[in-house]
PDB file of C-alpha atoms in Angstrom:
ATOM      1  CA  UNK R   1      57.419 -55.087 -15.937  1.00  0.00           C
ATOM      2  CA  UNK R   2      56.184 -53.199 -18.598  1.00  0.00           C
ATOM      3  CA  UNK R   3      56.195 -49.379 -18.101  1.00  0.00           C
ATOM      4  CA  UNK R   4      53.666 -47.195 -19.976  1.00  0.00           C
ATOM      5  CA  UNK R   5      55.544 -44.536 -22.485  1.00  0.00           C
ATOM      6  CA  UNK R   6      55.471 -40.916 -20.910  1.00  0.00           C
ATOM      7  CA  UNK R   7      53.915 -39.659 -23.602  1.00  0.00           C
ATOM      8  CA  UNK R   8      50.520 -41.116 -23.179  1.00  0.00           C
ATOM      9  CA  UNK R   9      50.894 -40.772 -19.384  1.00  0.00           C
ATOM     10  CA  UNK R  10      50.849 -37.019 -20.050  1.00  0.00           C
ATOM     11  CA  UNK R  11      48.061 -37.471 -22.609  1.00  0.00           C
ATOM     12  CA  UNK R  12      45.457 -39.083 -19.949  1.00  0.00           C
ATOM     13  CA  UNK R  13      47.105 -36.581 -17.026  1.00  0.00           C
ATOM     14  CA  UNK R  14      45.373 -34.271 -19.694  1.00  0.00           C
ATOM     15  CA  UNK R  15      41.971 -35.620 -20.399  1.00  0.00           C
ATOM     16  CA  UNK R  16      41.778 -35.894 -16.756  1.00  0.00           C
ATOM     17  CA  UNK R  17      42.399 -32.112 -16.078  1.00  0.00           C
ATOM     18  CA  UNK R  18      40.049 -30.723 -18.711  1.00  0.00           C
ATOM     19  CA  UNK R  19      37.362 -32.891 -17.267  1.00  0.00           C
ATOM     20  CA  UNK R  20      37.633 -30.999 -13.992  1.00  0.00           C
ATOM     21  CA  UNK R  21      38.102 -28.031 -15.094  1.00  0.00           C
ATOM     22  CA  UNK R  22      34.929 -28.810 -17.068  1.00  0.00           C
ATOM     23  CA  UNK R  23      33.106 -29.631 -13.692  1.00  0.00           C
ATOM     24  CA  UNK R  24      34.051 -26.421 -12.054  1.00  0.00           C
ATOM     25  CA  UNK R  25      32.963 -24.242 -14.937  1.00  0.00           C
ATOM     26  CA  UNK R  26      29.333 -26.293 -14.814  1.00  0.00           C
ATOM     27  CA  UNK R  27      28.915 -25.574 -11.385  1.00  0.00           C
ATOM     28  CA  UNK R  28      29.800 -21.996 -12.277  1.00  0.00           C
ATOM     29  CA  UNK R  29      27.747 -21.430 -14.675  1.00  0.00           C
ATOM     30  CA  UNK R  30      24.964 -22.943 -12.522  1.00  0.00           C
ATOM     31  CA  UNK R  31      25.203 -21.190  -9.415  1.00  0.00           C
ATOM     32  CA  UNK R  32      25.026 -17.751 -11.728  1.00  0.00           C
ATOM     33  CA  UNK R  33      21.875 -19.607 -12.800  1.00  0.00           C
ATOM     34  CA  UNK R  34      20.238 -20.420  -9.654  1.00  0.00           C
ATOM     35  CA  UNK R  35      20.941 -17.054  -8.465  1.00  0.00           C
ATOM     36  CA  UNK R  36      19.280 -15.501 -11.285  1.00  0.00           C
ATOM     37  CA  UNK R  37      16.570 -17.443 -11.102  1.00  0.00           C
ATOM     38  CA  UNK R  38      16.038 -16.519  -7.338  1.00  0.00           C
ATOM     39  CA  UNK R  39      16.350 -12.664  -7.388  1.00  0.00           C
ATOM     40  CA  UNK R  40      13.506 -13.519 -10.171  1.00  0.00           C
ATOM     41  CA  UNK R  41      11.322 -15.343  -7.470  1.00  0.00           C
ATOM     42  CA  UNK R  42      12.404 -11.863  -5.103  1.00  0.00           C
ATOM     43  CA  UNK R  43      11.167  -9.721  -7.862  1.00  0.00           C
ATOM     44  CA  UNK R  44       7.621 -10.981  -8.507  1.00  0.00           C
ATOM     45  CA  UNK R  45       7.331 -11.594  -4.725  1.00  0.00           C
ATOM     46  CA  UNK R  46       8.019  -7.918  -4.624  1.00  0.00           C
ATOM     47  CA  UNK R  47       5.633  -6.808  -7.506  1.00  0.00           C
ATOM     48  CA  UNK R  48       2.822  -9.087  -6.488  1.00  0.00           C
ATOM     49  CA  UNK R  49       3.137  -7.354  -2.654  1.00  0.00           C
ATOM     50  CA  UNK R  50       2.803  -3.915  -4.696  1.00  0.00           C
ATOM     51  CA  UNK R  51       0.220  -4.766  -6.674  1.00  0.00           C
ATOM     52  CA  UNK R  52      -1.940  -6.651  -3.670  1.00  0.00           C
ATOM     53  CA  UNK R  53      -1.460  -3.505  -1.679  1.00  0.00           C
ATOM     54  CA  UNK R  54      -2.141  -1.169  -4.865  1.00  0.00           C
ATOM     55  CA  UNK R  55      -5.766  -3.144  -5.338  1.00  0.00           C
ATOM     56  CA  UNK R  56      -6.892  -3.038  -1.798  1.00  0.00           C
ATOM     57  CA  UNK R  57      -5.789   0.487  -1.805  1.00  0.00           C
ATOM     58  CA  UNK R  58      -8.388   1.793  -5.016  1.00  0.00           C
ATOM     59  CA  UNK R  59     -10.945  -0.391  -2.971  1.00  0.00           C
ATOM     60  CA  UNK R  60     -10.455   1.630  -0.118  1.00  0.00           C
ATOM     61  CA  UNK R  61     -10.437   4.946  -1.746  1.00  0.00           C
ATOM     62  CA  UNK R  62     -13.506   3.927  -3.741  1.00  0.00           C
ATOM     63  CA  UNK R  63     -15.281   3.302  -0.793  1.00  0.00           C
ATOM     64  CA  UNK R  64     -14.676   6.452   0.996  1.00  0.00           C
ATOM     65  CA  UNK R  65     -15.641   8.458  -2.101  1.00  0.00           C
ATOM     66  CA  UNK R  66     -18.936   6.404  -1.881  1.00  0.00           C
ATOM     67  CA  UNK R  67     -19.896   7.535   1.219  1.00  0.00           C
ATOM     68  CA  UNK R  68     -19.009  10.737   0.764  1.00  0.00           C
ATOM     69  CA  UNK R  69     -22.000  10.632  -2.233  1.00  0.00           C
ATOM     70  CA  UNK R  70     -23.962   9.041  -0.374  1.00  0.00           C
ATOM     71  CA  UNK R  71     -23.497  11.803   2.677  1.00  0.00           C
ATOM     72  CA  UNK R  72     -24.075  14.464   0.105  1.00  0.00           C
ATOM     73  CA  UNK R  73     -26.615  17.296   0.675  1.00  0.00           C
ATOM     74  CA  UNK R  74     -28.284  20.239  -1.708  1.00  0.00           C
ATOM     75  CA  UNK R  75     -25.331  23.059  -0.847  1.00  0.00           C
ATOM     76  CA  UNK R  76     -26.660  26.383   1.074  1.00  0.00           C
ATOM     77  CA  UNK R  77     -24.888  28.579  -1.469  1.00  0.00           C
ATOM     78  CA  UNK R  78     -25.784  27.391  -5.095  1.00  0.00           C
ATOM     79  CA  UNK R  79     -27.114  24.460  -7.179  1.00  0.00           C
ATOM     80  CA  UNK R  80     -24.526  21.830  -6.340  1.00  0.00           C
ATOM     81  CA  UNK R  81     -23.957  19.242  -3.753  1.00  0.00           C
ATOM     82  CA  UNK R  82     -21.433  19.457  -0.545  1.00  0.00           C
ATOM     83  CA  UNK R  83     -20.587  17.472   2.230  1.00  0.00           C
ATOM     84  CA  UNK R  84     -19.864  17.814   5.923  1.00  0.00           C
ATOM     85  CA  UNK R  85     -16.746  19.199   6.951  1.00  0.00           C
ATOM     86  CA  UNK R  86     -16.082  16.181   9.147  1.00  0.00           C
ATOM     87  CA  UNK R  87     -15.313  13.654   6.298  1.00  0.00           C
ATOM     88  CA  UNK R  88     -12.072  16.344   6.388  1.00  0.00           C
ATOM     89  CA  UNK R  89     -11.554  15.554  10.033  1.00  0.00           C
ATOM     90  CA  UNK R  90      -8.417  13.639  10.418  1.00  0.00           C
ATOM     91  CA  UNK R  91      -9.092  12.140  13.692  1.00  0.00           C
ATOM     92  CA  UNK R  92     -11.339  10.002  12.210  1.00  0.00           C
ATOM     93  CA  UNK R  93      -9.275   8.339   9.861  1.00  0.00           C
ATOM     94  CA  UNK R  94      -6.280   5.920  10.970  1.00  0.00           C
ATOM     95  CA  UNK R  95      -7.341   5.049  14.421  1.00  0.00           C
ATOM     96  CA  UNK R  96      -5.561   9.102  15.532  1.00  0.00           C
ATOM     97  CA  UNK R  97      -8.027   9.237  18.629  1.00  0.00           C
ATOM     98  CA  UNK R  98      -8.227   5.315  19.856  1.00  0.00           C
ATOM     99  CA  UNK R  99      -5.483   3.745  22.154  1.00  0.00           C
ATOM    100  CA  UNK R 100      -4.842   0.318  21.991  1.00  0.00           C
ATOM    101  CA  UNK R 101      -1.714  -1.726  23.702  1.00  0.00           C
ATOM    102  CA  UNK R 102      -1.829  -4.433  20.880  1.00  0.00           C
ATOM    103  CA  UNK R 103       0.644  -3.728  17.666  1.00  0.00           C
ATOM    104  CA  UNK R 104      -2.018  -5.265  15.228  1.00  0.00           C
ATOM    105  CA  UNK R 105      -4.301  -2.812  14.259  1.00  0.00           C
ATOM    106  CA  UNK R 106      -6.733  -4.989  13.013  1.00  0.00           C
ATOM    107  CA  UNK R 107      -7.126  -7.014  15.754  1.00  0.00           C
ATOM    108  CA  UNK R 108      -7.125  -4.016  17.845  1.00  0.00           C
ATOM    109  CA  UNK R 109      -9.993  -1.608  16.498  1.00  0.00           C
ATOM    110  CA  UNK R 110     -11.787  -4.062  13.957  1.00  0.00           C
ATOM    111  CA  UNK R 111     -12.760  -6.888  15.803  1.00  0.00           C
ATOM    112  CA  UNK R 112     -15.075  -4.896  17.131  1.00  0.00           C
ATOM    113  CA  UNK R 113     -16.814  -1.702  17.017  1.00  0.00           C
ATOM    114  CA  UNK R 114     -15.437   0.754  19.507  1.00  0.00           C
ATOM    115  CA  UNK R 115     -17.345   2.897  22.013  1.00  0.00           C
ATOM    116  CA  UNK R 116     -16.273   5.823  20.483  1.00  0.00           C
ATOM    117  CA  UNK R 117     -17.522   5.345  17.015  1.00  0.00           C
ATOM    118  CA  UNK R 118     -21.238   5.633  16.235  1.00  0.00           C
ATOM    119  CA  UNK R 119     -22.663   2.367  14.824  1.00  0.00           C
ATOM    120  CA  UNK R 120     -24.256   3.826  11.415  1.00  0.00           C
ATOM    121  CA  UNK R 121     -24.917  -0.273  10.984  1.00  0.00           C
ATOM    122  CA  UNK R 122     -28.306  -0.230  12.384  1.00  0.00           C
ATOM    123  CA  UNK R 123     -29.085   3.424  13.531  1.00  0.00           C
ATOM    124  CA  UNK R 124     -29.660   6.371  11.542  1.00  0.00           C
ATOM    125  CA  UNK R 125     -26.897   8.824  12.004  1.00  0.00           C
ATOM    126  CA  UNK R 126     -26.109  12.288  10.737  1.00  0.00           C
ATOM    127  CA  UNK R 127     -23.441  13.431   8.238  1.00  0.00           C
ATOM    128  CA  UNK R 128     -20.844  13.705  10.862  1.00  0.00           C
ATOM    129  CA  UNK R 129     -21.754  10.567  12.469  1.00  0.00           C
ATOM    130  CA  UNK R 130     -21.292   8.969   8.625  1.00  0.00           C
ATOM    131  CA  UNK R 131     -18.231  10.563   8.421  1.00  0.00           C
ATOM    132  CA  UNK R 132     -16.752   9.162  11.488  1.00  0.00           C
ATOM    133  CA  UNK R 133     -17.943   5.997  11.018  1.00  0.00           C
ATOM    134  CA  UNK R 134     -16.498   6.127   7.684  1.00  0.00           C
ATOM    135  CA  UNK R 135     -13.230   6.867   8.589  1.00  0.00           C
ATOM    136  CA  UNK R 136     -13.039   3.629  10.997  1.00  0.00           C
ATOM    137  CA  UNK R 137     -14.659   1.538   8.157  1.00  0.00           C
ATOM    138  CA  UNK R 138     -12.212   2.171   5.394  1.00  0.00           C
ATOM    139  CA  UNK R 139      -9.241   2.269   8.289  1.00  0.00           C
ATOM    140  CA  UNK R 140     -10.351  -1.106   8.902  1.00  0.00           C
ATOM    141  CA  UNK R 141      -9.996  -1.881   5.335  1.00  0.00           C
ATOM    142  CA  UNK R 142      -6.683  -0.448   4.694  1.00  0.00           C
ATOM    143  CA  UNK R 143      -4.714  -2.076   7.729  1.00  0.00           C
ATOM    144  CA  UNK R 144      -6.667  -5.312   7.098  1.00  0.00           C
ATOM    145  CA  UNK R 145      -4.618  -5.767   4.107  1.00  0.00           C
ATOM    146  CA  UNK R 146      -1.549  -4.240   4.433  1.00  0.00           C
ATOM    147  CA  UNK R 147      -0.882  -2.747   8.269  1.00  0.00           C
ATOM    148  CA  UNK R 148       1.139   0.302   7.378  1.00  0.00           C
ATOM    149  CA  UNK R 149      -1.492   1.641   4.987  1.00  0.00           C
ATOM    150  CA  UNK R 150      -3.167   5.073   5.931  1.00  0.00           C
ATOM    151  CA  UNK R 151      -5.498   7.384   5.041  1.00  0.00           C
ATOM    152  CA  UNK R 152      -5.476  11.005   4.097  1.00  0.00           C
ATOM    153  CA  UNK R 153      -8.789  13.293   2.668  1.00  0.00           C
ATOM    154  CA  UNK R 154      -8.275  17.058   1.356  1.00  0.00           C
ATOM    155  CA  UNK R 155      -9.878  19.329  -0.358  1.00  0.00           C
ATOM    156  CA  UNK R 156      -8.819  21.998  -3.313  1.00  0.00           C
ATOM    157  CA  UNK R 157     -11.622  25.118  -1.837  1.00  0.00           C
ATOM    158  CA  UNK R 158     -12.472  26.936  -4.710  1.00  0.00           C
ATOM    159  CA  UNK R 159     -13.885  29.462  -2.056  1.00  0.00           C
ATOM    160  CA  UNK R 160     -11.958  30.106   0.865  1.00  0.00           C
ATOM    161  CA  UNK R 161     -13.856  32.823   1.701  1.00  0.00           C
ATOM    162  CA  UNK R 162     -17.159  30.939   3.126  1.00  0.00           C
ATOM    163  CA  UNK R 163     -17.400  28.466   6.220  1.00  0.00           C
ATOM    164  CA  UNK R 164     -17.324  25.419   4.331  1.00  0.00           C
ATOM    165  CA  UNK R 165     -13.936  23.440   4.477  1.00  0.00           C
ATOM    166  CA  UNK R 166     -14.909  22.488   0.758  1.00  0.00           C
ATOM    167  CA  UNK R 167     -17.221  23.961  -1.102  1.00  0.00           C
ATOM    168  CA  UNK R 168     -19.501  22.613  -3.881  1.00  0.00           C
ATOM    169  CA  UNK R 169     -17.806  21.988  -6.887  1.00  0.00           C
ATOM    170  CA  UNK R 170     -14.126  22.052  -5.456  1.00  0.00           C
ATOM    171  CA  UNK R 171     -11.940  18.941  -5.837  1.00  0.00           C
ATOM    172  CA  UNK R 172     -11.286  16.639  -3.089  1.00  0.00           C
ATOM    173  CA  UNK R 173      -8.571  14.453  -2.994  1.00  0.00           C
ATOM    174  CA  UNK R 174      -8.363  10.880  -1.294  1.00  0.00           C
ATOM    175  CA  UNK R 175      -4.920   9.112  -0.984  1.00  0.00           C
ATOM    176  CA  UNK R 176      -4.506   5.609   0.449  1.00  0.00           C
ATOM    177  CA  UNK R 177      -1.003   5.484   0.938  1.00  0.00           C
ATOM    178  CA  UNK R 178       1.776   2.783   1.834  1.00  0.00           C
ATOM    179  CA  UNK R 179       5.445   2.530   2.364  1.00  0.00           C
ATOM    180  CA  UNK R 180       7.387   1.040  -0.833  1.00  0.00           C
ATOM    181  CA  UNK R 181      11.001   0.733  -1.765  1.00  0.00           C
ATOM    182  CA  UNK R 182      12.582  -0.994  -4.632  1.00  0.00           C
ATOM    183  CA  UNK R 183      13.074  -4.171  -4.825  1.00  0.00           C
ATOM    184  CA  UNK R 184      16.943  -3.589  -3.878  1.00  0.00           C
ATOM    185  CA  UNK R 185      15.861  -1.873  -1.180  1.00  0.00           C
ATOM    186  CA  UNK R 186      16.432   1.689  -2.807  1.00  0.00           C
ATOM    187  CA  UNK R 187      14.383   4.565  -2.474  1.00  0.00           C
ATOM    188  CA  UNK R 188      11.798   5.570  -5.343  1.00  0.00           C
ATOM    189  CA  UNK R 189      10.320   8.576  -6.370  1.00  0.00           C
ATOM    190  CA  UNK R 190       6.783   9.388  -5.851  1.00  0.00           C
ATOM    191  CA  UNK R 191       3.897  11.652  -6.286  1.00  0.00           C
ATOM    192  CA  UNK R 192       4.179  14.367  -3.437  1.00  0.00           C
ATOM    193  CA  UNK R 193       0.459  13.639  -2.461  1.00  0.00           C
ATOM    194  CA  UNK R 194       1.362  10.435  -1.546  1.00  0.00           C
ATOM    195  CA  UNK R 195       3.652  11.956   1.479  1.00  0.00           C
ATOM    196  CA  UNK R 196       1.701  10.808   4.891  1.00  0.00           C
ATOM    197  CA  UNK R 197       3.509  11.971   8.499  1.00  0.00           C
ATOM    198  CA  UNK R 198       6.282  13.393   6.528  1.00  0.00           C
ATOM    199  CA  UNK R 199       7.471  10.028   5.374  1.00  0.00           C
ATOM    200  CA  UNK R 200       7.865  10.927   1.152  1.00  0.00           C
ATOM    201  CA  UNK R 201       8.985   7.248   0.454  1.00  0.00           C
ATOM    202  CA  UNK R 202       5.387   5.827  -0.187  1.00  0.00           C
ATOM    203  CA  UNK R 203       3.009   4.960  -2.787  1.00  0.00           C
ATOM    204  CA  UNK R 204      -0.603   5.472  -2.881  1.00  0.00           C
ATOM    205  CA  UNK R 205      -3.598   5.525  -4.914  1.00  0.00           C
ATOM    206  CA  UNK R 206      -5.454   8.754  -5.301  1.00  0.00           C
ATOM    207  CA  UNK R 207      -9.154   9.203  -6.672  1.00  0.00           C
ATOM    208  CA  UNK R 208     -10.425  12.671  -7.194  1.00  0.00           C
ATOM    209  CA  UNK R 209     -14.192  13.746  -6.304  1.00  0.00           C
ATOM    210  CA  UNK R 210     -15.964  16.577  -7.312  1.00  0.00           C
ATOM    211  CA  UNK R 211     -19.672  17.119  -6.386  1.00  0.00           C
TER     212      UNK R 211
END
């Protein structure tokens, strides 16, 4: 019988080990791959949430500071324009004085219009009435696109002195607001008007009004 010479049987023994070897440093190199490519896919999922809720948020800020215009009246004091001091009221943003037993916001207060609210749809209603109504309509809004999204109106007075909660010409602030970490899951620093309920850890968009 002929026997094959040792040396060659070490030479294939060879071939044959660098070929696995090979194979295990493919798969390697793939799985690095495939994971890369997936915290990729987590990434832009992440971004495109941001930038969904950052959109519907400068629609709902836009909107408030509409109505607020349109609300406007001639002030008392001088030449400019002022609104009522219940579009500072912050029971009528974010749902504060409705109950519902259902988690979904949406579904809870949107569906339909509640008692509470005045329906500035087909009646004429006052400045306050707009203002409350307002605040349901653009709380609606918010939690329609993203449910932890909320609502918060201020006002720099340039005269504390007088019974207005904002006087003509001072600058009011609207922030639409929404939880936001990294995409790791880390904290991130924001603006300190963006702080709602003493939760810091949000972003928001905020549009400044002066009339």
């Amino acid at each position: 019988m002929m026997r094959m010479p040792s040396q060659k049987l070490y030479s294939l023994q060879k071939v044959a080990g660098v070929g696995m070897i090979e194979i295990l440093v493919s798969l390697f190199v793939l799985t690095i791959g495939l994971l890369g490519v997936a915290s990729l896919q987590f990434t832009g999922t992440f971004n495109n949430v941001q930038a969904a809720s950052r959109s519907q948020a400068e629609l709902v800020a836009r909107y408030v500071s509409e109505q607020m215009v349109s609300a406007a009246q001639p002030a008392e004091s001088d030449d400019g324009w002022e609104i009522d001091d219940a579009f500072f009221n912050t029971d009528f943003f974010n749902f504060e004085t409705l109950t519902c037993n259902d988690s979904n916001l949406y579904q809870c207060y949107c569906l339909t219009l509640p008692a509470t609210v005045p329906n500035c749809r087909t009646g004429n209603c006052t400045s306050a009435e707009i203002a409350e109504y307002s605040g349901w309509e653009a709380s609606c809004q918010a939690v329609g696109s993203n449910p932890n999204m909320r609502i918060s109106v201020s006002c720099n007075d340039r005269n504390n002195g007088d019974a207005k909660a904002c006087t003509s010409g001072s600058l009011i602030n609207i922030a639409v607001s929404w939880p936001v970490k990294s995409d790791q899951q880390a904290t991130v620093a924001n603006d300190s008007r963006c702080t709602f309920n003493s939760d810091s850890n949000r972003a928001c968009v905020i549009k400044e009004v002066t009339l």
